[in-house]
Amino acid sequence: MTEQTALADIRDDDRGVRPDTAVVRDALGVGIAVGLSGFAFGVTSAGSGLTVWQTCALSLLVFTGASQFALVGALAAGGNPLTAAAGAFFLGVRNAFYGLRLSQLLALPRAVRPFAAQWVIDETTAVSLAQRDRRGARIGFAVTGLSLYVLWNLTTLLGALGAEAIGDTDAWGLDAAGPAVFLALLAPMLKSTTERVAAALAVLLGLGLLPVLPGGVPVLVAALAAPLALWAEGRRQGRARGEEERR
């Protein structure tokens, strides 16, 4: 029986289709690894002045880690709530573009799409796009979304409740856990020179303007890195085409 299962897995790999168990294993790995960082968000959010219920509502309703950390980070730095919300919003806009791609890949029934939209985030998109067929993409999306949503909200609650026992979150460095996880997920996706330039420029703008602008504003300004990098790449390609035509 074991040999037959192994042979079936090999045949699946030859056709470019991964076994369901492999997809579930990878999806759970991502969901658990990232879901645990919800504890850091709960602690950071409570430390920034939000109540336990407000903190849990952010995870339940917003459910996009980078935007949540950006919001509470800006509030903790004394930023205007509207500015903080704007920064979080612009970070969350990327999920809309993920949704455009996933809607074609997953082709979910119309009745399911409004509920699935809540789980369209970096992690579910990455796992879904890594699969080789629609069935695998659907399994990866569902398992990653469910495991991450449940664990993220559970650890958010635990972190918010335990914030007082931990004390100063800055001393523990938990406020950096969210950005660190986000960077770890983002780094492998930066494959082209333009993407790396945009990321580096965003870091320089964000960190460079942090001491001189109100909390939350540097995040908004850093978003200009993408169009600037694309403009520079367009100019470079235009010059290259011009040199080829002159030859």
CSV table of C-alpha atoms in Angstrom, one decimal:
chain,number,residue,atom,x,y,z
A,1,MET,CA,0.0,0.0,0.0
A,2,THR,CA,2.8,2.4,0.9
A,3,GLU,CA,4.6,1.6,-2.4
A,4,GLN,CA,1.4,2.3,-4.4
A,5,THR,CA,1.0,5.7,-2.6
A,6,ALA,CA,4.6,6.6,-3.3
A,7,LEU,CA,4.2,5.6,-7.0
A,8,ALA,CA,1.0,7.7,-7.2
A,9,ASP,CA,2.8,10.7,-5.8
A,10,ILE,CA,5.6,10.2,-8.3
A,11,ARG,CA,3.2,10.1,-11.2
A,12,ASP,CA,1.5,13.3,-9.8
A,13,ASP,CA,4.9,15.0,-9.7
A,14,ASP,CA,5.6,13.9,-13.3
A,15,ARG,CA,2.4,15.5,-14.5
A,16,GLY,CA,3.3,18.7,-12.6
A,17,VAL,CA,0.5,18.2,-9.9
A,18,ARG,CA,1.5,18.1,-6.3
A,19,PRO,CA,-0.2,15.7,-3.9
A,20,ASP,CA,-2.9,17.2,-1.7
A,21,THR,CA,-1.0,16.3,1.5
A,22,ALA,CA,2.1,18.2,0.3
A,23,VAL,CA,-0.1,21.3,-0.3
A,24,VAL,CA,-1.7,21.0,3.1
A,25,ARG,CA,1.6,20.6,4.8
A,26,ASP,CA,3.1,23.7,3.2
A,27,ALA,CA,0.0,25.7,3.8
A,28,LEU,CA,-0.1,24.8,7.5
A,29,GLY,CA,3.5,25.6,7.8
A,30,VAL,CA,2.9,29.2,6.5
A,31,GLY,CA,-0.3,29.6,8.5
A,32,ILE,CA,1.3,28.5,11.8
A,33,ALA,CA,4.6,30.4,11.4
A,34,VAL,CA,2.9,33.7,10.5
A,35,GLY,CA,-0.1,33.2,12.8
A,36,LEU,CA,2.2,33.2,15.9
A,37,SER,CA,3.2,36.7,15.2
A,38,GLY,CA,-0.3,37.8,16.1
A,39,PHE,CA,0.9,37.7,19.7
A,40,ALA,CA,3.4,40.5,18.9
A,41,PHE,CA,0.6,42.5,17.3
A,42,GLY,CA,-1.7,42.1,20.4
A,43,VAL,CA,1.1,43.2,22.7
A,44,THR,CA,2.1,46.2,20.5
A,45,SER,CA,-1.5,47.3,19.9
A,46,ALA,CA,-2.4,47.2,23.6
A,47,GLY,CA,0.9,49.0,24.4
A,48,SER,CA,-0.1,51.8,22.0
A,49,GLY,CA,-3.3,52.5,23.9
A,50,LEU,CA,-5.9,50.4,22.2
A,51,THR,CA,-8.2,48.3,24.3
A,52,VAL,CA,-8.3,44.5,24.1
A,53,TRP,CA,-11.6,44.7,22.2
A,54,GLN,CA,-10.3,47.2,19.7
A,55,THR,CA,-7.2,45.1,19.2
A,56,CYS,CA,-9.2,42.0,18.6
A,57,ALA,CA,-11.6,43.8,16.3
A,58,LEU,CA,-8.7,44.9,14.1
A,59,SER,CA,-7.5,41.3,13.7
A,60,LEU,CA,-11.0,40.0,13.1
A,61,LEU,CA,-12.2,42.6,10.6
A,62,VAL,CA,-9.0,44.0,9.0
A,63,PHE,CA,-6.9,40.8,9.0
A,64,THR,CA,-3.9,42.1,7.1
A,65,GLY,CA,-0.8,42.1,9.4
A,66,ALA,CA,1.3,44.8,7.8
A,67,SER,CA,-1.6,47.3,7.8
A,68,GLN,CA,-2.4,46.5,11.4
A,69,PHE,CA,1.2,47.0,12.6
A,70,ALA,CA,1.4,50.2,10.5
A,71,LEU,CA,-1.7,51.6,12.2
A,72,VAL,CA,-0.8,50.8,15.8
A,73,GLY,CA,2.8,51.8,15.2
A,74,ALA,CA,1.8,55.2,13.9
A,75,LEU,CA,-0.6,55.7,16.9
A,76,ALA,CA,2.1,54.7,19.3
A,77,ALA,CA,4.4,57.3,17.8
A,78,GLY,CA,1.8,60.0,18.4
A,79,GLY,CA,0.6,60.2,14.8
A,80,ASN,CA,-2.8,61.6,13.9
A,81,PRO,CA,-5.4,58.8,13.8
A,82,LEU,CA,-6.5,59.8,10.2
A,83,THR,CA,-2.9,59.7,9.0
A,84,ALA,CA,-2.3,56.4,10.7
A,85,ALA,CA,-5.5,55.0,9.1
A,86,ALA,CA,-4.5,56.4,5.7
A,87,GLY,CA,-1.1,54.6,5.9
A,88,ALA,CA,-2.7,51.4,6.8
A,89,PHE,CA,-5.2,51.7,4.0
A,90,PHE,CA,-2.6,52.2,1.3
A,91,LEU,CA,-0.7,49.2,2.6
A,92,GLY,CA,-3.9,47.2,2.4
A,93,VAL,CA,-4.6,48.3,-1.2
A,94,ARG,CA,-2.2,45.6,-2.5
A,95,ASN,CA,-4.7,43.0,-1.4
A,96,ALA,CA,-7.1,44.3,-4.1
A,97,PHE,CA,-4.6,43.5,-6.7
A,98,TYR,CA,-4.0,40.1,-5.2
A,99,GLY,CA,-7.8,39.5,-5.5
A,100,LEU,CA,-7.8,40.2,-9.2
A,101,ARG,CA,-5.2,37.5,-9.8
A,102,LEU,CA,-6.7,35.0,-7.4
A,103,SER,CA,-10.2,35.4,-8.8
A,104,GLN,CA,-9.0,34.0,-12.1
A,105,LEU,CA,-6.8,31.3,-10.5
A,106,LEU,CA,-9.3,30.0,-7.9
A,107,ALA,CA,-12.6,30.6,-9.9
A,108,LEU,CA,-14.6,30.3,-6.7
A,109,PRO,CA,-18.5,30.2,-6.8
A,110,ARG,CA,-20.0,33.7,-6.5
A,111,ALA,CA,-21.6,32.8,-3.1
A,112,VAL,CA,-18.2,32.0,-1.6
A,113,ARG,CA,-16.3,35.0,-3.0
A,114,PRO,CA,-17.3,37.6,-0.3
A,115,PHE,CA,-16.2,35.3,2.4
A,116,ALA,CA,-13.0,34.3,0.6
A,117,ALA,CA,-12.1,38.0,0.1
A,118,GLN,CA,-11.4,38.3,3.9
A,119,TRP,CA,-8.5,35.8,3.4
A,120,VAL,CA,-6.9,37.5,0.4
A,121,ILE,CA,-3.5,38.5,2.0
A,122,ASP,CA,0.2,38.1,1.3
A,123,GLU,CA,0.4,34.5,2.6
A,124,THR,CA,-2.6,33.0,1.0
A,125,THR,CA,-1.7,34.6,-2.3
A,126,ALA,CA,1.9,33.2,-2.1
A,127,VAL,CA,0.8,29.7,-1.3
A,128,SER,CA,-2.0,29.7,-4.0
A,129,LEU,CA,0.3,31.0,-6.7
A,130,ALA,CA,3.0,28.4,-5.8
A,131,GLN,CA,0.6,25.5,-6.8
A,132,ARG,CA,0.5,23.9,-10.2
A,133,ASP,CA,-3.2,23.4,-10.7
A,134,ARG,CA,-6.5,24.9,-9.6
A,135,ARG,CA,-7.3,22.2,-7.1
A,136,GLY,CA,-3.9,22.7,-5.3
A,137,ALA,CA,-4.4,26.5,-5.4
A,138,ARG,CA,-7.8,26.2,-3.8
A,139,ILE,CA,-6.6,23.8,-1.1
A,140,GLY,CA,-3.6,26.0,-0.4
A,141,PHE,CA,-5.7,29.1,-0.2
A,142,ALA,CA,-8.3,27.5,2.1
A,143,VAL,CA,-5.8,25.8,4.5
A,144,THR,CA,-3.6,28.8,4.7
A,145,GLY,CA,-6.4,31.2,5.2
A,146,LEU,CA,-8.2,29.2,7.9
A,147,SER,CA,-5.2,28.2,9.9
A,148,LEU,CA,-3.8,31.8,9.8
A,149,TYR,CA,-7.0,33.5,10.6
A,150,VAL,CA,-7.8,31.3,13.6
A,151,LEU,CA,-4.2,31.4,15.0
A,152,TRP,CA,-3.7,35.1,14.3
A,153,ASN,CA,-6.8,36.1,16.1
A,154,LEU,CA,-6.2,33.7,19.0
A,155,THR,CA,-2.6,35.0,19.5
A,156,THR,CA,-3.8,38.6,19.1
A,157,LEU,CA,-6.2,38.0,22.1
A,158,LEU,CA,-3.4,36.4,24.2
A,159,GLY,CA,-1.0,39.1,23.4
A,160,ALA,CA,-3.4,41.9,24.2
A,161,LEU,CA,-4.3,40.2,27.5
A,162,GLY,CA,-0.7,39.6,28.4
A,163,ALA,CA,0.5,43.1,27.5
A,164,GLU,CA,0.4,44.3,31.1
A,165,ALA,CA,2.4,41.3,32.3
A,166,ILE,CA,5.1,41.8,29.7
A,167,GLY,CA,5.5,45.5,30.5
A,168,ASP,CA,7.5,47.7,28.1
A,169,THR,CA,7.1,46.2,24.6
A,170,ASP,CA,10.0,48.2,23.2
A,171,ALA,CA,12.4,46.6,25.6
A,172,TRP,CA,11.4,43.2,24.3
A,173,GLY,CA,11.5,44.3,20.7
A,174,LEU,CA,8.1,42.8,19.9
A,175,ASP,CA,7.1,45.9,18.0
A,176,ALA,CA,9.6,44.8,15.3
A,177,ALA,CA,8.2,41.3,14.9
A,178,GLY,CA,5.5,42.3,12.5
A,179,PRO,CA,7.7,44.3,10.1
A,180,ALA,CA,10.3,41.5,10.3
A,181,VAL,CA,7.8,38.8,9.3
A,182,PHE,CA,6.6,41.1,6.4
A,183,LEU,CA,10.1,41.6,5.2
A,184,ALA,CA,10.9,37.9,5.4
A,185,LEU,CA,7.9,37.2,3.1
A,186,LEU,CA,8.6,40.1,0.8
A,187,ALA,CA,12.4,39.5,0.3
A,188,PRO,CA,12.0,36.3,-1.9
A,189,MET,CA,9.6,38.1,-4.2
A,190,LEU,CA,12.1,40.8,-5.1
A,191,LYS,CA,13.6,39.1,-8.2
A,192,SER,CA,14.1,41.9,-10.7
A,193,THR,CA,16.4,44.9,-10.4
A,194,THR,CA,13.5,47.3,-10.5
A,195,GLU,CA,11.8,45.5,-7.6
A,196,ARG,CA,14.9,45.6,-5.5
A,197,VAL,CA,15.5,49.3,-6.3
A,198,ALA,CA,11.9,50.1,-5.4
A,199,ALA,CA,12.2,48.3,-2.1
A,200,ALA,CA,15.5,49.9,-1.2
A,201,LEU,CA,14.2,53.4,-2.1
A,202,ALA,CA,11.1,52.8,0.0
A,203,VAL,CA,13.3,51.9,3.0
A,204,LEU,CA,15.5,55.0,2.5
A,205,LEU,CA,12.4,57.3,2.3
A,206,GLY,CA,10.7,55.7,5.2
A,207,LEU,CA,13.6,55.7,7.6
A,208,GLY,CA,15.1,59.0,6.4
A,209,LEU,CA,11.8,60.9,6.9
A,210,LEU,CA,10.9,59.2,10.1
A,211,PRO,CA,12.6,61.9,12.4
A,212,VAL,CA,11.2,64.9,10.5
A,213,LEU,CA,7.6,63.9,9.6
A,214,PRO,CA,4.6,63.0,11.8
A,215,GLY,CA,3.9,59.4,12.6
A,216,GLY,CA,2.4,57.5,9.7
A,217,VAL,CA,3.4,60.1,7.0
A,218,PRO,CA,6.7,58.4,6.1
A,219,VAL,CA,4.8,55.3,5.2
A,220,LEU,CA,2.7,57.2,2.7
A,221,VAL,CA,5.8,59.0,1.2
A,222,ALA,CA,7.6,55.6,0.9
A,223,ALA,CA,4.9,54.4,-1.4
A,224,LEU,CA,6.2,56.8,-4.0
A,225,ALA,CA,9.2,54.5,-4.4
A,226,ALA,CA,7.4,52.2,-6.8
A,227,PRO,CA,6.4,54.8,-9.4
A,228,LEU,CA,9.8,56.4,-9.1
A,229,ALA,CA,11.5,53.1,-9.8
A,230,LEU,CA,9.2,52.3,-12.7
A,231,TRP,CA,9.8,55.8,-14.2
A,232,ALA,CA,13.6,55.3,-13.9
A,233,GLU,CA,13.3,51.8,-15.5
A,234,GLY,CA,11.2,53.2,-18.4
A,235,ARG,CA,13.8,55.9,-19.0
A,236,ARG,CA,16.6,53.3,-19.0
A,237,GLN,CA,14.7,51.1,-21.5
A,238,GLY,CA,14.0,54.1,-23.7
A,239,ARG,CA,17.7,55.1,-23.8
A,240,ALA,CA,18.6,51.5,-24.6
A,241,ARG,CA,16.1,51.4,-27.5
A,242,GLY,CA,17.4,54.7,-28.8
A,243,GLU,CA,21.0,53.4,-28.9
A,244,GLU,CA,19.9,50.2,-30.7
A,245,GLU,CA,18.0,52.3,-33.4
A,246,ARG,CA,21.1,54.5,-33.9
A,247,ARG,CA,23.2,51.4,-34.5
